[in-house]
GROMACS .gro file of C-alpha atoms in nm:
model
  281
    1UNK     CA    1   0.000   0.000   0.000
    2UNK     CA    2   0.136   0.343  -0.097
    3UNK     CA    3   0.201   0.556   0.209
    4UNK     CA    4   0.010   0.883   0.241
    5UNK     CA    5   0.325   1.044   0.385
    6UNK     CA    6   0.674   0.900   0.376
    7UNK     CA    7   0.981   1.051   0.542
    8UNK     CA    8   1.305   0.907   0.410
    9UNK     CA    9   1.616   0.981   0.614
   10UNK     CA   10   1.525   1.341   0.696
   11UNK     CA   11   1.798   1.559   0.843
   12UNK     CA   12   1.777   1.930   0.920
   13UNK     CA   13   1.970   2.195   1.112
   14UNK     CA   14   1.902   2.565   1.156
   15UNK     CA   15   2.276   2.603   1.219
   16UNK     CA   16   2.540   2.365   1.081
   17UNK     CA   17   2.669   2.273   1.426
   18UNK     CA   18   2.325   2.219   1.585
   19UNK     CA   19   2.131   1.936   1.415
   20UNK     CA   20   1.758   1.934   1.487
   21UNK     CA   21   1.665   1.613   1.304
   22UNK     CA   22   1.890   1.327   1.199
   23UNK     CA   23   1.793   1.026   0.986
   24UNK     CA   24   1.419   1.041   1.054
   25UNK     CA   25   1.225   0.781   0.856
   26UNK     CA   26   0.864   0.660   0.883
   27UNK     CA   27   0.548   0.615   0.676
   28UNK     CA   28   0.196   0.737   0.758
   29UNK     CA   29  -0.117   0.582   0.609
   30UNK     CA   30  -0.477   0.674   0.534
   31UNK     CA   31  -0.726   0.592   0.807
   32UNK     CA   32  -0.465   0.633   1.078
   33UNK     CA   33  -0.428   0.887   1.361
   34UNK     CA   34  -0.064   0.927   1.460
   35UNK     CA   35   0.059   1.112   1.769
   36UNK     CA   36   0.408   1.264   1.754
   37UNK     CA   37   0.562   1.307   2.097
   38UNK     CA   38   0.895   1.405   2.248
   39UNK     CA   39   1.057   1.650   2.490
   40UNK     CA   40   1.082   2.019   2.408
   41UNK     CA   41   1.348   2.070   2.144
   42UNK     CA   42   1.324   1.717   2.004
   43UNK     CA   43   1.227   1.845   1.658
   44UNK     CA   44   0.850   1.786   1.649
   45UNK     CA   45   0.743   2.119   1.494
   46UNK     CA   46   1.040   2.119   1.257
   47UNK     CA   47   0.935   1.773   1.140
   48UNK     CA   48   0.585   1.895   1.057
   49UNK     CA   49   0.726   2.188   0.861
   50UNK     CA   50   0.943   1.952   0.657
   51UNK     CA   51   0.643   1.730   0.582
   52UNK     CA   52   0.452   2.036   0.462
   53UNK     CA   53   0.735   2.166   0.246
   54UNK     CA   54   0.769   2.484   0.454
   55UNK     CA   55   1.130   2.384   0.518
   56UNK     CA   56   1.369   2.203   0.285
   57UNK     CA   57   1.562   1.912   0.441
   58UNK     CA   58   1.941   1.918   0.443
   59UNK     CA   59   1.921   1.557   0.335
   60UNK     CA   60   1.648   1.300   0.285
   61UNK     CA   61   1.313   1.320   0.108
   62UNK     CA   62   0.941   1.363   0.174
   63UNK     CA   63   0.695   1.172  -0.045
   64UNK     CA   64   0.322   1.239  -0.052
   65UNK     CA   65   0.097   0.963  -0.190
   66UNK     CA   66   0.383   0.825  -0.396
   67UNK     CA   67   0.498   1.165  -0.527
   68UNK     CA   68   0.802   1.365  -0.429
   69UNK     CA   69   0.687   1.670  -0.230
   70UNK     CA   70   0.909   1.917  -0.425
   71UNK     CA   71   0.743   1.797  -0.746
   72UNK     CA   72   0.397   1.910  -0.629
   73UNK     CA   73   0.286   2.264  -0.707
   74UNK     CA   74   0.117   2.488  -0.450
   75UNK     CA   75  -0.236   2.405  -0.557
   76UNK     CA   76  -0.168   2.031  -0.545
   77UNK     CA   77  -0.023   2.068  -0.197
   78UNK     CA   78  -0.318   2.278  -0.079
   79UNK     CA   79  -0.564   2.015  -0.201
   80UNK     CA   80  -0.370   1.733  -0.036
   81UNK     CA   81  -0.220   1.874   0.284
   82UNK     CA   82  -0.379   2.087   0.557
   83UNK     CA   83  -0.196   2.231   0.857
   84UNK     CA   84  -0.308   2.368   1.192
   85UNK     CA   85  -0.029   2.561   1.372
   86UNK     CA   86   0.016   2.599   1.746
   87UNK     CA   87  -0.119   2.956   1.754
   88UNK     CA   88  -0.389   3.021   1.492
   89UNK     CA   89  -0.418   3.383   1.381
   90UNK     CA   90  -0.563   3.601   1.108
   91UNK     CA   91  -0.459   3.946   0.991
   92UNK     CA   92  -0.821   4.041   0.913
   93UNK     CA   93  -1.130   4.094   1.125
   94UNK     CA   94  -1.303   3.775   1.009
   95UNK     CA   95  -1.584   3.586   1.176
   96UNK     CA   96  -1.530   3.221   1.266
   97UNK     CA   97  -1.739   3.118   0.964
   98UNK     CA   98  -1.526   3.331   0.733
   99UNK     CA   99  -1.210   3.171   0.875
  100UNK     CA  100  -1.357   2.824   0.811
  101UNK     CA  101  -1.444   2.929   0.456
  102UNK     CA  102  -1.078   3.016   0.389
  103UNK     CA  103  -1.023   2.642   0.369
  104UNK     CA  104  -1.244   2.625   0.063
  105UNK     CA  105  -1.007   2.839  -0.147
  106UNK     CA  106  -0.785   2.534  -0.197
  107UNK     CA  107  -1.078   2.405  -0.406
  108UNK     CA  108  -1.202   2.734  -0.552
  109UNK     CA  109  -0.881   2.923  -0.621
  110UNK     CA  110  -0.833   3.277  -0.491
  111UNK     CA  111  -1.056   3.431  -0.760
  112UNK     CA  112  -1.344   3.189  -0.700
  113UNK     CA  113  -1.647   3.275  -0.489
  114UNK     CA  114  -1.782   3.027  -0.233
  115UNK     CA  115  -2.128   2.894  -0.312
  116UNK     CA  116  -2.395   2.724  -0.108
  117UNK     CA  117  -2.209   2.393  -0.108
  118UNK     CA  118  -1.894   2.561   0.027
  119UNK     CA  119  -2.095   2.724   0.306
  120UNK     CA  120  -2.243   2.385   0.396
  121UNK     CA  121  -1.899   2.224   0.410
  122UNK     CA  122  -1.762   2.506   0.627
  123UNK     CA  123  -2.061   2.480   0.862
  124UNK     CA  124  -2.019   2.102   0.885
  125UNK     CA  125  -1.651   2.151   0.970
  126UNK     CA  126  -1.744   2.392   1.250
  127UNK     CA  127  -1.996   2.140   1.380
  128UNK     CA  128  -1.736   1.862   1.378
  129UNK     CA  129  -1.503   2.066   1.599
  130UNK     CA  130  -1.779   2.182   1.834
  131UNK     CA  131  -1.751   2.540   1.710
  132UNK     CA  132  -2.081   2.589   1.525
  133UNK     CA  133  -2.210   2.828   1.791
  134UNK     CA  134  -1.908   3.052   1.724
  135UNK     CA  135  -1.986   3.100   1.354
  136UNK     CA  136  -2.082   3.468   1.381
  137UNK     CA  137  -1.828   3.562   1.647
  138UNK     CA  138  -1.519   3.770   1.553
  139UNK     CA  139  -1.220   3.536   1.535
  140UNK     CA  140  -1.000   3.782   1.723
  141UNK     CA  141  -1.245   3.783   2.014
  142UNK     CA  142  -1.225   3.406   2.065
  143UNK     CA  143  -1.034   3.242   2.347
  144UNK     CA  144  -0.725   3.040   2.260
  145UNK     CA  145  -0.918   2.714   2.274
  146UNK     CA  146  -1.208   2.848   2.068
  147UNK     CA  147  -0.969   2.983   1.805
  148UNK     CA  148  -0.796   2.645   1.788
  149UNK     CA  149  -1.122   2.465   1.721
  150UNK     CA  150  -1.209   2.711   1.443
  151UNK     CA  151  -0.860   2.666   1.294
  152UNK     CA  152  -0.915   2.289   1.284
  153UNK     CA  153  -1.250   2.351   1.115
  154UNK     CA  154  -1.075   2.563   0.849
  155UNK     CA  155  -0.837   2.274   0.781
  156UNK     CA  156  -1.124   2.023   0.757
  157UNK     CA  157  -1.315   2.253   0.520
  158UNK     CA  158  -1.013   2.225   0.290
  159UNK     CA  159  -1.107   1.855   0.248
  160UNK     CA  160  -0.746   1.738   0.247
  161UNK     CA  161  -0.620   1.383   0.235
  162UNK     CA  162  -0.359   1.458   0.500
  163UNK     CA  163  -0.412   1.669   0.812
  164UNK     CA  164  -0.112   1.779   1.021
  165UNK     CA  165  -0.162   1.957   1.353
  166UNK     CA  166   0.087   2.112   1.595
  167UNK     CA  167  -0.036   2.074   1.954
  168UNK     CA  168  -0.409   2.104   1.872
  169UNK     CA  169  -0.513   2.057   2.236
  170UNK     CA  170  -0.261   2.289   2.403
  171UNK     CA  171  -0.514   2.566   2.481
  172UNK     CA  172  -0.814   2.345   2.551
  173UNK     CA  173  -0.970   2.242   2.882
  174UNK     CA  174  -0.995   1.874   2.968
  175UNK     CA  175  -1.341   1.826   2.817
  176UNK     CA  176  -1.242   1.982   2.486
  177UNK     CA  177  -0.910   1.794   2.478
  178UNK     CA  178  -1.106   1.470   2.491
  179UNK     CA  179  -1.354   1.597   2.231
  180UNK     CA  180  -1.079   1.700   1.987
  181UNK     CA  181  -0.897   1.369   2.038
  182UNK     CA  182  -1.215   1.174   1.966
  183UNK     CA  183  -1.297   1.396   1.666
  184UNK     CA  184  -0.952   1.354   1.509
  185UNK     CA  185  -0.975   0.977   1.551
  186UNK     CA  186  -1.322   0.978   1.392
  187UNK     CA  187  -1.200   1.192   1.100
  188UNK     CA  188  -0.903   0.961   1.040
  189UNK     CA  189  -1.116   0.649   1.044
  190UNK     CA  190  -1.441   0.760   0.880
  191UNK     CA  191  -1.341   1.001   0.602
  192UNK     CA  192  -1.080   0.831   0.585
  193UNK     CA  193  -0.785   1.065   0.622
  194UNK     CA  194  -0.421   1.052   0.728
  195UNK     CA  195  -0.403   1.257   1.050
  196UNK     CA  196  -0.084   1.329   1.245
  197UNK     CA  197  -0.057   1.565   1.539
  198UNK     CA  198   0.208   1.678   1.783
  199UNK     CA  199   0.092   1.624   2.142
  200UNK     CA  200   0.260   1.652   2.482
  201UNK     CA  201   0.030   1.430   2.687
  202UNK     CA  202   0.110   1.058   2.640
  203UNK     CA  203  -0.222   0.969   2.801
  204UNK     CA  204  -0.410   1.155   2.527
  205UNK     CA  205  -0.199   0.974   2.265
  206UNK     CA  206  -0.257   0.638   2.431
  207UNK     CA  207  -0.633   0.687   2.440
  208UNK     CA  208  -0.700   0.814   2.088
  209UNK     CA  209  -0.403   0.750   1.858
  210UNK     CA  210  -0.360   0.439   1.645
  211UNK     CA  211   0.011   0.494   1.646
  212UNK     CA  212   0.277   0.694   1.831
  213UNK     CA  213   0.611   0.825   1.707
  214UNK     CA  214   0.844   0.924   1.990
  215UNK     CA  215   1.129   1.162   1.906
  216UNK     CA  216   1.442   1.191   2.115
  217UNK     CA  217   1.702   1.457   2.027
  218UNK     CA  218   1.601   1.460   1.664
  219UNK     CA  219   1.581   1.084   1.610
  220UNK     CA  220   1.295   0.833   1.615
  221UNK     CA  221   1.315   0.652   1.949
  222UNK     CA  222   0.996   0.449   1.899
  223UNK     CA  223   0.730   0.404   1.631
  224UNK     CA  224   0.430   0.177   1.670
  225UNK     CA  225   0.105   0.118   1.860
  226UNK     CA  226   0.089   0.347   2.166
  227UNK     CA  227   0.092   0.054   2.407
  228UNK     CA  228   0.435  -0.047   2.276
  229UNK     CA  229   0.585   0.286   2.168
  230UNK     CA  230   0.499   0.458   2.497
  231UNK     CA  231   0.684   0.205   2.711
  232UNK     CA  232   0.745   0.350   3.061
  233UNK     CA  233   1.116   0.264   3.066
  234UNK     CA  234   1.173   0.423   2.725
  235UNK     CA  235   0.966   0.731   2.817
  236UNK     CA  236   1.170   0.764   3.136
  237UNK     CA  237   1.497   0.764   2.942
  238UNK     CA  238   1.370   1.009   2.680
  239UNK     CA  239   1.209   1.257   2.921
  240UNK     CA  240   1.463   1.212   3.200
  241UNK     CA  241   1.206   1.128   3.468
  242UNK     CA  242   1.083   0.811   3.636
  243UNK     CA  243   0.768   0.688   3.457
  244UNK     CA  244   0.507   0.439   3.571
  245UNK     CA  245   0.202   0.288   3.402
  246UNK     CA  246  -0.082   0.269   3.654
  247UNK     CA  247  -0.399   0.061   3.618
  248UNK     CA  248  -0.708   0.283   3.628
  249UNK     CA  249  -0.923  -0.002   3.762
  250UNK     CA  250  -1.138  -0.016   3.447
  251UNK     CA  251  -0.906  -0.206   3.213
  252UNK     CA  252  -0.713   0.105   3.108
  253UNK     CA  253  -0.406   0.277   3.246
  254UNK     CA  254  -0.244   0.611   3.313
  255UNK     CA  255   0.114   0.708   3.229
  256UNK     CA  256   0.249   0.915   3.518
  257UNK     CA  257   0.579   1.070   3.623
  258UNK     CA  258   0.710   1.010   3.972
  259UNK     CA  259   0.885   1.292   4.156
  260UNK     CA  260   1.240   1.193   4.259
  261UNK     CA  261   1.277   1.108   4.631
  262UNK     CA  262   1.381   1.405   4.843
  263UNK     CA  263   1.188   1.659   4.636
  264UNK     CA  264   0.850   1.743   4.783
  265UNK     CA  265   0.621   1.449   4.851
  266UNK     CA  266   0.765   1.127   4.715
  267UNK     CA  267   0.533   0.943   4.485
  268UNK     CA  268   0.334   1.241   4.365
  269UNK     CA  269   0.195   1.159   4.023
  270UNK     CA  270   0.174   1.404   3.734
  271UNK     CA  271   0.137   1.356   3.363
  272UNK     CA  272   0.461   1.412   3.168
  273UNK     CA  273   0.475   1.753   3.009
  274UNK     CA  274   0.191   1.878   3.235
  275UNK     CA  275   0.395   2.064   3.491
  276UNK     CA  276   0.248   2.407   3.419
  277UNK     CA  277  -0.117   2.501   3.453
  278UNK     CA  278  -0.321   2.506   3.135
  279UNK     CA  279  -0.545   2.808   3.069
  280UNK     CA  280  -0.908   2.704   3.064
  281UNK     CA  281  -1.099   2.758   2.741
   0.00000   0.00000   0.00000
């Protein structure tokens, strides 16, 4: 089966003496939700930018549906790939519906005018992300979490084959984190679509992702089903903390970090990468 996205030996450095990625290889497939994890500075966002063609690798190749990414023109990329950045923004005073409609220009071209069908697709995308009630609200007046949901709707309205997201749940409260995780899994399976997102919470990845890719200092440390890729011993080595997998009493488990003895209360559990308070949506 031809991979939807294939990274072949990707290497990249912003400065010659500071490599960010080295020899990164993997393949992503349609109908699959992949979580990309790793400590800060492990190259997660840089990897997404290489897959999108926003950066050119120092070595290695990116292939999209059997085609070399550099061989695809901008329109072909826009109709195949959609991207949701960490901090969605717009330079214009658009409503949420107008932001969602921007995704349709990949299909219409910049001189085309959206019709009734485009409006229906944009509205459906807002509904899928739980943002339909925001349709008439100014985008700039939305909270961080609301703006993120509208940005995901814009990407879905683009009707891509491949959806890449950089920390899509970072500004969301717990309820909306779960809703976005479930929605991305549903999109990947039912459309079907190739969906890959950078996340910090291994528990979110374990619950919703079909697959996890763990980066460590610019290299792939693990790639596979979350139950195997998010091994506590490996996570402990990569993140530099003691990790345990605790039974939740209902057939599932939690991945938690244990505070080193002698610092505060020994045995205090906290999710990796969750040391700072999240702003509620």
